[in-house]
mmCIF file of C-alpha atoms and ligand atoms in Angstrom:
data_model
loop_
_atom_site.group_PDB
_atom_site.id
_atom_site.type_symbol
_atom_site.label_atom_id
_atom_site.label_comp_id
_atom_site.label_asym_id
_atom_site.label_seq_id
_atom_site.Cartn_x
_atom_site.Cartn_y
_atom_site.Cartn_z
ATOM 1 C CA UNK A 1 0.000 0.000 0.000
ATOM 2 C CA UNK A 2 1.431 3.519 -0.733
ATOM 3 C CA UNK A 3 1.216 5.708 1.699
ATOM 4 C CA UNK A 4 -0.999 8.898 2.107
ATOM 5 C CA UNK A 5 1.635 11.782 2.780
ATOM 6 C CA UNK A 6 -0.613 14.382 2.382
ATOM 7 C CA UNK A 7 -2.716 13.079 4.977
ATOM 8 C CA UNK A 8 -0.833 11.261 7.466
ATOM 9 C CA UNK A 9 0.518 14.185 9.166
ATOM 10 C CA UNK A 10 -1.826 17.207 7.946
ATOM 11 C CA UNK A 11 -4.161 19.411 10.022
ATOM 12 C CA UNK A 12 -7.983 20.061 8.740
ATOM 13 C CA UNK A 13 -8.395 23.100 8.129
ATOM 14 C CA UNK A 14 -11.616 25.406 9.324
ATOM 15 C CA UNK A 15 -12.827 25.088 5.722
ATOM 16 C CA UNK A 16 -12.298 21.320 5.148
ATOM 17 C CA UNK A 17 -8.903 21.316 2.911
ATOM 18 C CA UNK A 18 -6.153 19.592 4.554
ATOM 19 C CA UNK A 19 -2.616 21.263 5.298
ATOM 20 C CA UNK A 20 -0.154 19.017 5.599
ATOM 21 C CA UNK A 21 2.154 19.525 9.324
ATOM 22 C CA UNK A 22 5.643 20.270 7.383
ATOM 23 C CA UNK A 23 6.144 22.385 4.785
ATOM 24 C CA UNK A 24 9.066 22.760 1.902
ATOM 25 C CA UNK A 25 10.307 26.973 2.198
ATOM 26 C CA UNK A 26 11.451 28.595 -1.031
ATOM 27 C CA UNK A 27 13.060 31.737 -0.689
ATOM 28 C CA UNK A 28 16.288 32.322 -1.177
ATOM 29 C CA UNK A 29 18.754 34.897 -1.521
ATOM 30 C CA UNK A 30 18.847 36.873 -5.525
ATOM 31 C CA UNK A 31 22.461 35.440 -6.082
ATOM 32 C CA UNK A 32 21.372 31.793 -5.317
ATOM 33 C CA UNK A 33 20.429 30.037 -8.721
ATOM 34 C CA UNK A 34 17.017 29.937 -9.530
ATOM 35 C CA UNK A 35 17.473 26.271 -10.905
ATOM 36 C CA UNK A 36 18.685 25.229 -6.517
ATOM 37 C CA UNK A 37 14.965 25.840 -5.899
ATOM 38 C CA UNK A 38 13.597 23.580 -8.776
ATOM 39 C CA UNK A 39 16.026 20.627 -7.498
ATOM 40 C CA UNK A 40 15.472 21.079 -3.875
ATOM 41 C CA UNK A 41 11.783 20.629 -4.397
ATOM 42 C CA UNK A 42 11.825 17.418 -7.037
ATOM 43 C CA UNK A 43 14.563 16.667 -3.828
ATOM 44 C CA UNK A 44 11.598 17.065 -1.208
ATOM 45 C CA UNK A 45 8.939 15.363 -3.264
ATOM 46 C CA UNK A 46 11.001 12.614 -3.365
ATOM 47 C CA UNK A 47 11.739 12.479 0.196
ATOM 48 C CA UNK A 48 7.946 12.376 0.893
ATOM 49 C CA UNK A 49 7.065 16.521 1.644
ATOM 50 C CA UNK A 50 3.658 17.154 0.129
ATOM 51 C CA UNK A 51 3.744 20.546 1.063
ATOM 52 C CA UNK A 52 5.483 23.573 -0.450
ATOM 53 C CA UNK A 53 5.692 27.102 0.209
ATOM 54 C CA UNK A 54 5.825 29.806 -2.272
ATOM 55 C CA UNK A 55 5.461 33.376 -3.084
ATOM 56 C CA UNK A 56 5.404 35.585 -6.447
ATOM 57 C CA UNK A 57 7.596 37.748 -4.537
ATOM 58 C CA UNK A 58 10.354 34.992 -4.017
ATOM 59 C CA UNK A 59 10.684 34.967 -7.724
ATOM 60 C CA UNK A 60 11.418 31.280 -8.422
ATOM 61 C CA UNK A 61 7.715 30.085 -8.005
ATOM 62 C CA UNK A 62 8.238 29.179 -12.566
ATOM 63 C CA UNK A 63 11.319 26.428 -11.212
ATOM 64 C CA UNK A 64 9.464 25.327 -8.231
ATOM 65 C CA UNK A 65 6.165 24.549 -9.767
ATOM 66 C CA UNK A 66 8.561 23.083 -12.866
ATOM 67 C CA UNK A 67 9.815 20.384 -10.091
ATOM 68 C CA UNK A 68 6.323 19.624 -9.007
ATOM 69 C CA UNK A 69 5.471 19.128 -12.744
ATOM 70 C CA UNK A 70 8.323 17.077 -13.087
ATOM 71 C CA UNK A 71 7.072 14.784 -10.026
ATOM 72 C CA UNK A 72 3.606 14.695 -11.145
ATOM 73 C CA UNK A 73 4.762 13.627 -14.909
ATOM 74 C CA UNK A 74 6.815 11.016 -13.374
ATOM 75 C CA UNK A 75 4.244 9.214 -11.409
ATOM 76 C CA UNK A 76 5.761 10.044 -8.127
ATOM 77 C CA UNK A 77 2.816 12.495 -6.858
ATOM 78 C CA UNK A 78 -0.514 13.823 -8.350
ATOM 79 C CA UNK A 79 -1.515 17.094 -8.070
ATOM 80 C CA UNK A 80 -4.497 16.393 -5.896
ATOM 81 C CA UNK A 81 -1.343 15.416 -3.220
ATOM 82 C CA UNK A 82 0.313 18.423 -3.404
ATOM 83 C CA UNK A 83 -0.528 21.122 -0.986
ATOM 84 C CA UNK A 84 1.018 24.040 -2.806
ATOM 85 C CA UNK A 85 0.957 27.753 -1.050
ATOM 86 C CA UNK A 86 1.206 31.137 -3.538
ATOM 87 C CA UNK A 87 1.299 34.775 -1.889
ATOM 88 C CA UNK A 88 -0.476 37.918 -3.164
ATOM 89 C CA UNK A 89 2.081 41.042 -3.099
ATOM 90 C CA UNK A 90 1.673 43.717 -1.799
ATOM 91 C CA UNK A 91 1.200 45.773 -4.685
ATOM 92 C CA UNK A 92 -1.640 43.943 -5.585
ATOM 93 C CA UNK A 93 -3.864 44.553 -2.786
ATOM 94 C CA UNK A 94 -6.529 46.594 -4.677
ATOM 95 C CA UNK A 95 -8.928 44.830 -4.694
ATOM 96 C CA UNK A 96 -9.069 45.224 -8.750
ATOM 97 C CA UNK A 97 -5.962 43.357 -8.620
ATOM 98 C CA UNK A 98 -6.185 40.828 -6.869
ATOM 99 C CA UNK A 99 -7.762 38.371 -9.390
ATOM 100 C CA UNK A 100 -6.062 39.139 -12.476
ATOM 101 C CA UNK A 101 -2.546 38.779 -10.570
ATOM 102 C CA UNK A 102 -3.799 35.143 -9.720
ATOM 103 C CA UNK A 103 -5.153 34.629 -13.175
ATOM 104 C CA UNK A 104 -1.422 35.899 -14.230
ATOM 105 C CA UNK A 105 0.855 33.155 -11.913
ATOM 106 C CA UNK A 106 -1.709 30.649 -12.349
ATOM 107 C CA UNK A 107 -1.177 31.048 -16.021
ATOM 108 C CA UNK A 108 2.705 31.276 -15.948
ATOM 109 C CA UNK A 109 2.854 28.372 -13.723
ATOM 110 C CA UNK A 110 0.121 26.423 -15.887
ATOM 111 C CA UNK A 111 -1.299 25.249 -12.886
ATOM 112 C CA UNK A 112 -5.102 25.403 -12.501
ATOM 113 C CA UNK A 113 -5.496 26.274 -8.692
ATOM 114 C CA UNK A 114 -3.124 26.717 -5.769
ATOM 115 C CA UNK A 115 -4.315 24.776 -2.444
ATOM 116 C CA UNK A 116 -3.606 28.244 -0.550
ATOM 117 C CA UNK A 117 -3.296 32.185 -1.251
ATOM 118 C CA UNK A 118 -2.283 34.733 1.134
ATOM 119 C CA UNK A 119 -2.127 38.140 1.642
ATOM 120 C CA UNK A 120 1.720 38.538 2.134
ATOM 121 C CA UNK A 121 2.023 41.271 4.706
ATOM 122 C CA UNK A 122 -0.818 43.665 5.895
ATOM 123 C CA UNK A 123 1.118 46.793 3.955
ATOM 124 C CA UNK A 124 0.420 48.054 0.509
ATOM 125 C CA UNK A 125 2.189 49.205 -1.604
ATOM 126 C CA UNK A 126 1.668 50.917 -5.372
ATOM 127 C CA UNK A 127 0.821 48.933 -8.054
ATOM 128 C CA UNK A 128 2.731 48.243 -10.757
ATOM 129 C CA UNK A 129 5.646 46.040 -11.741
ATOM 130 C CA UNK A 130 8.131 46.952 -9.051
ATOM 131 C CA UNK A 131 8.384 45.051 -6.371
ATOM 132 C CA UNK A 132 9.411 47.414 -3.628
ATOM 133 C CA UNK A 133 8.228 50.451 -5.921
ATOM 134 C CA UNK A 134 10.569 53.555 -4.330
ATOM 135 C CA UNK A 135 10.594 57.180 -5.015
ATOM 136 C CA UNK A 136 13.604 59.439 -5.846
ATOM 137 C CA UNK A 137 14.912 59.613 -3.249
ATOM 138 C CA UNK A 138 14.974 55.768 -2.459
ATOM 139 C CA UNK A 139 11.835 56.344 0.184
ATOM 140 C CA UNK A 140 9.029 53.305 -0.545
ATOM 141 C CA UNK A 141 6.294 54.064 -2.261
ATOM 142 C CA UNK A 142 3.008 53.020 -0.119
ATOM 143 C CA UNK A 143 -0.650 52.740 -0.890
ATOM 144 C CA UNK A 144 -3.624 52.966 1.429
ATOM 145 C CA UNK A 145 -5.810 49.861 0.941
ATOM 146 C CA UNK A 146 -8.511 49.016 3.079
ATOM 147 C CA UNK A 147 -7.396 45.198 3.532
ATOM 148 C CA UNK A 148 -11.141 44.011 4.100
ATOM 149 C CA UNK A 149 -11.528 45.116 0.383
ATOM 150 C CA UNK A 150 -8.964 42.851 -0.270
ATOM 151 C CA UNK A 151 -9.715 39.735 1.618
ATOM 152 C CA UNK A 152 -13.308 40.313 -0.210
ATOM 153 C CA UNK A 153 -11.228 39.726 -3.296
ATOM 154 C CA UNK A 154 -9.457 36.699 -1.792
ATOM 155 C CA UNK A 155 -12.761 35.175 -1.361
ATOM 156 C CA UNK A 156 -13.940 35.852 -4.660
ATOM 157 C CA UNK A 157 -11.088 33.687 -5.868
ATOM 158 C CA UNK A 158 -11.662 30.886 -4.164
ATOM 159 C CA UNK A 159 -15.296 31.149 -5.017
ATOM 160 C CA UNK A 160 -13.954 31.192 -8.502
ATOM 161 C CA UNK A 161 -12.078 27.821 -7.590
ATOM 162 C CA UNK A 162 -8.633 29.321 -8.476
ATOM 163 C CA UNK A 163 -7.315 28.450 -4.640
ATOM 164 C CA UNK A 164 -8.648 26.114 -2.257
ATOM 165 C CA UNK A 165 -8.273 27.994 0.884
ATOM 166 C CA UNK A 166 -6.986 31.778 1.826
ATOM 167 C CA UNK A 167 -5.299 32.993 4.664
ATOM 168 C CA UNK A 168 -3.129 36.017 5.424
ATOM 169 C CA UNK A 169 0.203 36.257 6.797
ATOM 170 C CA UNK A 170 2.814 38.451 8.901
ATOM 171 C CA UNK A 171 -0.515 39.910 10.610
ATOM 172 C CA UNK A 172 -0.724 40.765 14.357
ATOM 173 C CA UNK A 173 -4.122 39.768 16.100
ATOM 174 C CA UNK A 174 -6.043 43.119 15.425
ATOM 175 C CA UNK A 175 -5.152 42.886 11.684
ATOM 176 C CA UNK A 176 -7.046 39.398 12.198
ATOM 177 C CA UNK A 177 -9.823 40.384 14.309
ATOM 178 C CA UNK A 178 -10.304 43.711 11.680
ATOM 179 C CA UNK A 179 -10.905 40.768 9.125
ATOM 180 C CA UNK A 180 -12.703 38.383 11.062
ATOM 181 C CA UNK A 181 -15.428 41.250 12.285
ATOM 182 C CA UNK A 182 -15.974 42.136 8.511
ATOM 183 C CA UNK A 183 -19.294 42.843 7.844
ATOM 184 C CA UNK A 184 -20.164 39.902 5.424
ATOM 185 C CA UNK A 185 -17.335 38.084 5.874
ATOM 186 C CA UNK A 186 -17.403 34.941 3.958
ATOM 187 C CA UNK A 187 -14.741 32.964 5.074
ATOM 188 C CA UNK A 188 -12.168 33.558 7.373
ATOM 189 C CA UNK A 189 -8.714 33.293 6.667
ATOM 190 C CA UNK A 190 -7.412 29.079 7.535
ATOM 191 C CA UNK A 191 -4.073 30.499 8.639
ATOM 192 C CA UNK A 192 -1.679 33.215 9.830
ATOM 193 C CA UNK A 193 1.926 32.660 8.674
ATOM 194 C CA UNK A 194 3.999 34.194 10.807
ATOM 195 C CA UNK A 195 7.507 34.124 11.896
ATOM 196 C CA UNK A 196 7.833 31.814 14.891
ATOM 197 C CA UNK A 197 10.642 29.407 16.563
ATOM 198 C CA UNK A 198 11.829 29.350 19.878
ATOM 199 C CA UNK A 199 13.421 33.174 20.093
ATOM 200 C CA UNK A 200 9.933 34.322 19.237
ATOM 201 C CA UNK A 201 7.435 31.666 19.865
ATOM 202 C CA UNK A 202 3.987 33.587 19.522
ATOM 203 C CA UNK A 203 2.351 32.171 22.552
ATOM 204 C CA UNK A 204 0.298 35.042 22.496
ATOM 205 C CA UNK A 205 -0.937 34.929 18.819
ATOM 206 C CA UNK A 206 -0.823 31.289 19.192
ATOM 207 C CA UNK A 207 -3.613 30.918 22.001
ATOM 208 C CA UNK A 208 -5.377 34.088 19.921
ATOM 209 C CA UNK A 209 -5.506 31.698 16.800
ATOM 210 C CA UNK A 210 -6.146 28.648 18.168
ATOM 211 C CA UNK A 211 -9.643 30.337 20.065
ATOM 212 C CA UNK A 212 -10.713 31.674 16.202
ATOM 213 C CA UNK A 213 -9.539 27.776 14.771
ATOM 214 C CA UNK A 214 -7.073 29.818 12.198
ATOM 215 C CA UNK A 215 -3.727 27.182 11.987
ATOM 216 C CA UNK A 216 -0.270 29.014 13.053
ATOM 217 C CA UNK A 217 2.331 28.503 9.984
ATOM 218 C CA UNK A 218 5.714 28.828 11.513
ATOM 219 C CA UNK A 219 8.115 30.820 9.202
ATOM 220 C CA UNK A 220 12.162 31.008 10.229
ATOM 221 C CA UNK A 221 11.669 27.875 12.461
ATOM 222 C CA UNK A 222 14.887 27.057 11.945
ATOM 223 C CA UNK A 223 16.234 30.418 12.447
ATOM 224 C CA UNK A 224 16.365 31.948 9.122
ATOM 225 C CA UNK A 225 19.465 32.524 7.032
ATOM 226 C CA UNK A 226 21.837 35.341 8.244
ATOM 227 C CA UNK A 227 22.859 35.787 4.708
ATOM 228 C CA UNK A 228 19.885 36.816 3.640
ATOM 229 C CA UNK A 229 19.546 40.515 3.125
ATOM 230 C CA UNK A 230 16.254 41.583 4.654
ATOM 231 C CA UNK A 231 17.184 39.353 7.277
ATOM 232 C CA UNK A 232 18.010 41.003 11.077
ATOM 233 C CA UNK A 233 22.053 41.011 11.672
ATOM 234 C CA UNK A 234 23.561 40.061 14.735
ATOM 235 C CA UNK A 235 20.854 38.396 16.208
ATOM 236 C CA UNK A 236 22.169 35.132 17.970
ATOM 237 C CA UNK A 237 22.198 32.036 16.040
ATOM 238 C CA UNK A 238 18.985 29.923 17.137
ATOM 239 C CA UNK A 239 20.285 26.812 16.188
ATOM 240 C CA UNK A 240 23.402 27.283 18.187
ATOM 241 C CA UNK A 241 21.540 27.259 21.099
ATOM 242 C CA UNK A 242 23.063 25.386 24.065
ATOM 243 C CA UNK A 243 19.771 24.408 25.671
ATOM 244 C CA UNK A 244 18.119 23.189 22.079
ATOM 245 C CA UNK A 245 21.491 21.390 21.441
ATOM 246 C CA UNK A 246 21.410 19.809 24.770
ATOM 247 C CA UNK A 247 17.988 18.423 24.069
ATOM 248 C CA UNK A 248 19.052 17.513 20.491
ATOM 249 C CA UNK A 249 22.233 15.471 22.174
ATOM 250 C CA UNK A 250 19.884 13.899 25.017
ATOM 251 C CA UNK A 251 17.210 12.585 21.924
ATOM 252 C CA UNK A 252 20.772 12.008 19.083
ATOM 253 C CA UNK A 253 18.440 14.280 17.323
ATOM 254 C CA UNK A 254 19.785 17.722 15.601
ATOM 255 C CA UNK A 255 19.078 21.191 16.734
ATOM 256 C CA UNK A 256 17.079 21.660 13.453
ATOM 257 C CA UNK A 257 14.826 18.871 14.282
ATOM 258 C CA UNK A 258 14.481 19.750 17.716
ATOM 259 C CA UNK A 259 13.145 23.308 16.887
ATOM 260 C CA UNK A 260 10.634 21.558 14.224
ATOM 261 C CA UNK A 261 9.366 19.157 16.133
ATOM 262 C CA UNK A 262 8.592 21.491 18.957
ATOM 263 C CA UNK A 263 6.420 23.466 16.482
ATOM 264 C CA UNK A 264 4.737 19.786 15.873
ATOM 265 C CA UNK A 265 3.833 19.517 19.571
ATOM 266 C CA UNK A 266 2.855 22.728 20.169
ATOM 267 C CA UNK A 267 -0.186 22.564 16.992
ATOM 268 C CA UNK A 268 2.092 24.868 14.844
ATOM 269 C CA UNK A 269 2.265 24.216 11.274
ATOM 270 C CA UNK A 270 6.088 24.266 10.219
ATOM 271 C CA UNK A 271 7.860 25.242 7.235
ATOM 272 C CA UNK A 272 11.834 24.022 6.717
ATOM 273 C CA UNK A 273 13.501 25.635 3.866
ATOM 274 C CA UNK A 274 16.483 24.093 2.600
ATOM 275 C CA UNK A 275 18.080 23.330 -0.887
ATOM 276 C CA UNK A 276 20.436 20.774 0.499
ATOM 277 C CA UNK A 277 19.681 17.062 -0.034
ATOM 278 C CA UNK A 278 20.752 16.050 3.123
ATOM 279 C CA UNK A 279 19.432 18.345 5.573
ATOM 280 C CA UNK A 280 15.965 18.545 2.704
ATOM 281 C CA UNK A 281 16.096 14.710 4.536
ATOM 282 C CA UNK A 282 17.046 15.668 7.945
ATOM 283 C CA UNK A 283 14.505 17.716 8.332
ATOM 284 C CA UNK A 284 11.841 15.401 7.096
ATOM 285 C CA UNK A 285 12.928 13.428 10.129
ATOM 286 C CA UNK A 286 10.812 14.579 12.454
ATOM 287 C CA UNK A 287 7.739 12.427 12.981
ATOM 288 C CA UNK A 288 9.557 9.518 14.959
ATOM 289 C CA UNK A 289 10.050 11.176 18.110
ATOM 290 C CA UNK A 290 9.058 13.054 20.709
ATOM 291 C CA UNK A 291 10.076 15.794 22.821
ATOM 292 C CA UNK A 292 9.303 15.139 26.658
ATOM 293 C CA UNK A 293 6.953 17.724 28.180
ATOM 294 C CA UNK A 294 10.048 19.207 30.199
ATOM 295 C CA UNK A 295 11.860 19.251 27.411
ATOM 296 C CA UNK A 296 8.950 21.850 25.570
ATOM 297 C CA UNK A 297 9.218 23.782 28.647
ATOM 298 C CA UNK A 298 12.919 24.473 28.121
ATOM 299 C CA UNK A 299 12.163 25.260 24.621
ATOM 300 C CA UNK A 300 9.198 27.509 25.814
ATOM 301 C CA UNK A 301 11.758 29.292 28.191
ATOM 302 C CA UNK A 302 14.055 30.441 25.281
ATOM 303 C CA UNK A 303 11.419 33.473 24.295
ATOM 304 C CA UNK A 304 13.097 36.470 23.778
ATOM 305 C CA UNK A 305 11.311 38.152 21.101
ATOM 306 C CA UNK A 306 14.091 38.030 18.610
ATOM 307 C CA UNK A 307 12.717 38.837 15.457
ATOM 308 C CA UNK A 308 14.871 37.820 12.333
ATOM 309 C CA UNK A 309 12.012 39.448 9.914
ATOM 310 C CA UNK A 310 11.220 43.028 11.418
ATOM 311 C CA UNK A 311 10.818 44.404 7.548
ATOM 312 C CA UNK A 312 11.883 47.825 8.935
ATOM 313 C CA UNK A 313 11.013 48.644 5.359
ATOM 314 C CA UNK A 314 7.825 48.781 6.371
ATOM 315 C CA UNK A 315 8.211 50.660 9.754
ATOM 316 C CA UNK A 316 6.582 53.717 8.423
ATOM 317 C CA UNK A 317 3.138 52.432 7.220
ATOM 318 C CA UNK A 318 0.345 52.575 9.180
ATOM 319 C CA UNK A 319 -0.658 49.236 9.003
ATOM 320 C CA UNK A 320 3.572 47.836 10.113
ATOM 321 C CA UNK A 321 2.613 44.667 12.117
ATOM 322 C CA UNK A 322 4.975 44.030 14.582
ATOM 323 C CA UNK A 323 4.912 46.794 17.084
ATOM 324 C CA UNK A 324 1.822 45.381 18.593
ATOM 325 C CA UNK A 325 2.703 42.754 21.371
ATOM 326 C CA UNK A 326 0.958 40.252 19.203
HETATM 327 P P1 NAP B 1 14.390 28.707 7.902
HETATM 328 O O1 NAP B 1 13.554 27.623 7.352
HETATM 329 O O2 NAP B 1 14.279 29.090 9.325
HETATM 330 O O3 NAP B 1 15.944 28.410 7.717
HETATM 331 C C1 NAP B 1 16.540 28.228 6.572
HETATM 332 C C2 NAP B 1 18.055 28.232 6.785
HETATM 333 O O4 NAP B 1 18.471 27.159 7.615
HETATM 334 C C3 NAP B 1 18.699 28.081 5.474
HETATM 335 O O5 NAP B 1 19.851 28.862 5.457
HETATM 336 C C4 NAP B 1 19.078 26.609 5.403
HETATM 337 O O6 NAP B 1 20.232 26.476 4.612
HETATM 338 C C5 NAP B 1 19.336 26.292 6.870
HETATM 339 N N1 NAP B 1 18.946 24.916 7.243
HETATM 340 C C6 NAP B 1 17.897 24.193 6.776
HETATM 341 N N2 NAP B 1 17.861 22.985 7.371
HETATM 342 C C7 NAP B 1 18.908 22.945 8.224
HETATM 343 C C8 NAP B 1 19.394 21.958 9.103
HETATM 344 N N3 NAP B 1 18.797 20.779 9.216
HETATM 345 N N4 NAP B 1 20.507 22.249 9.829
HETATM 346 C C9 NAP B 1 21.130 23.432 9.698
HETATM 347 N N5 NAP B 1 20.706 24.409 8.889
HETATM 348 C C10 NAP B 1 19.599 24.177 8.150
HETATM 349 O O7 NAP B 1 14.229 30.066 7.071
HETATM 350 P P2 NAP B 1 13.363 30.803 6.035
HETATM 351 O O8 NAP B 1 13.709 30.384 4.653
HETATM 352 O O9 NAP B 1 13.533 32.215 6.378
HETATM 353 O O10 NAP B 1 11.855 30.382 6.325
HETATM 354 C C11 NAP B 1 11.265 29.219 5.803
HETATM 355 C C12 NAP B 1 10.264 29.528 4.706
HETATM 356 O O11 NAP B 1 9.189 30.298 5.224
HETATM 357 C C13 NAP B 1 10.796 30.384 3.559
HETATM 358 O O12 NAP B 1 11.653 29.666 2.687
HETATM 359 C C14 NAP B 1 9.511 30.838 2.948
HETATM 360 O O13 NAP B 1 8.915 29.802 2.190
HETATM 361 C C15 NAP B 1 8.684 31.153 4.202
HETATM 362 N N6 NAP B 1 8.810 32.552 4.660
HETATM 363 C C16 NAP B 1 7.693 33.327 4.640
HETATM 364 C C17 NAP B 1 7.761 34.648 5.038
HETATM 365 C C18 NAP B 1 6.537 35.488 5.014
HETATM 366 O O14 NAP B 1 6.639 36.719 5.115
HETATM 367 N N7 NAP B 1 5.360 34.897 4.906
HETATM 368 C C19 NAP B 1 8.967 35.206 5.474
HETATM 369 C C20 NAP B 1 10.082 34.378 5.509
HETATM 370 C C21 NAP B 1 9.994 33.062 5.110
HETATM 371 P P3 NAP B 1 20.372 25.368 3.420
HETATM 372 O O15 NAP B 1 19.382 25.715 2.355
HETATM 373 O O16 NAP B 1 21.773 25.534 2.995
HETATM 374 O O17 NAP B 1 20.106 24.029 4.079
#
């Protein structure tokens, strides 16, 4: 009998779809080769992740979706196993926009529907092709968008059966509540993607989206990438933790798999990006074990609101996320 890896270790989400637990990341820094991102995934398929996560703004979405293509022609997968996550940007948040900028990756990645579509960050910005449009004197160029307006698109698609679920991301639990009291709200968002890992584990948020039934998706579980240019500097390295290490060393687990499997136990949906084959396997690893309940109070204990992603870039708009507690 093959076995059901989308299902075996998923969570259902409050409209029905399934989301698998773990979760294949995709962004990458500009100067890493856009073809990394199309191996890494056939890489993950292979390995048995059903789950990938993508954005238009990551700008290798075309070699991703090639991979899972590439698995589905092969026989390895079908598409109905996939769960495969897109991002709206934020200069498409009018709600005029919203659609066709679907329509447009849908059509690029000749894929018929995505399994999930978010609202990237709860900031606008103006529309057009730039992706961090700036003025001339280098300042970002914002745009006031009632984000209600936009979700009301959101739904539209999946009325329209272009994504299976929508959820929003990077937003703080007013920026939920704001969409969750909408007047005429159809459906609420599944999830909240946020960043989250034991430096800045969300408790907060958590308990706030677990009592609305909207699934935590952990972003930078592992830490992030200090390379990475948007990407806080001299923050310490989560992974070189001694107390995770410690309980990696007690369970001969790694430090990586520690801090994903602690998302596991806490109901957190995680995502693991890597474009290296063995630690795309390592970090697969992570449904054989279990940490001990003293052991996910340690973990707990390591909060320190260290946020990797503060997207200062963003400090100025109205609607910047992160200076609310949660
Ligand atoms: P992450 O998953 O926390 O960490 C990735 C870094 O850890 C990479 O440098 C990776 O390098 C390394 N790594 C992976 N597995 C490892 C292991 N077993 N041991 C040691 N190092 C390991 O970081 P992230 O990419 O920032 O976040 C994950 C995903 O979340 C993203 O790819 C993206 O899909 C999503 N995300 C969303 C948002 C948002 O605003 N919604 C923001 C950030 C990220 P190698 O590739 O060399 O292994």
């Amino acid at each position: 009998m093959v076995m059901d890896l989308k299902h075996s270790h998923s969570v259902k989400l409050s409209d029905e779809h399934v989301m698998p637990l773990l979760g294949l990341g995709t962004a990458a820094p500009e100067e890493v080769p856009k073809s990394k991102a199309r191996e890494a995934t056939k890489v993950a398929i292979d390995v048995g992740y059903r789950h990938v996560d993508a954005a238009y703004v990551y700008q290798n979405e075309e070699e991703v979706v090639q991979a899972l293509r590439e698995k589905i022609a092969d026989g390895t997968v079908k598409r109905e196993d996939l769960f495969y996550t897109t991002k709206l940007w934020a200069t498409f948040f009018r709600p005029e926009l919203v659609r066709p900028a679907l329509e447009r990756s849908l059509k690029k990645l000749q894929l018929d529907y995505v399994d999930l579509f978010l609202i990237h960050v709860p900031v606008a910005m103006k529309p057009g092709e730039e992706i961090v449009p700036k003025d001339a004197h280098g300042k970002i160029i914002f745009d006031e968008v009632d984000l209600c307006t936009t979700w009301e698109a959101l739904e539209k698609c999946k009325d329209a059966g272009l994504t299976k679920s929508i959820g929003v991301s990077n937003f703080n639990h007013k920026q939920l509540e704001m969409i969750l009291n909408k007047p005429g709200l159809k459906y609420k968002p599944v999830c909240n993607q946020v960043e989250c890992h034991p430096y800045l584990n969300q408790s907060k948020l958590l308990d706030f989206c677990r009592s609305k039934d909207i699934v935590l998706v952990a972003y930078g579980a592992l830490g992030s990438d200090s390379d990475k240019e948007w990407v806080t500097k001299d923050s310490p390295v989560l992974l070189k933790d001694p107390a995770l290490n410690a309980i990696a060393g007690k369970h001969r687990r790694t430090p990586a798999q520690v801090a994903l499997r602690y998302q596991l136990q806490r109901g957190v949906v995680v995502l693991a990006k890597s474009f290296n084959e063995k630690r795309i396997k390592e970090n697969f690893q992570v449904f054989d074990f279990q940490l001990t309940p003293e052991d996910m109070e340690t973990l707990d204990g390591l909060n320190r609101n260290i946020r990797y992603f503060e997207d200062k870039l963003f400090y100025s708009h109205l609607n910047y996320p992160f200076l609310e507690e949660y």
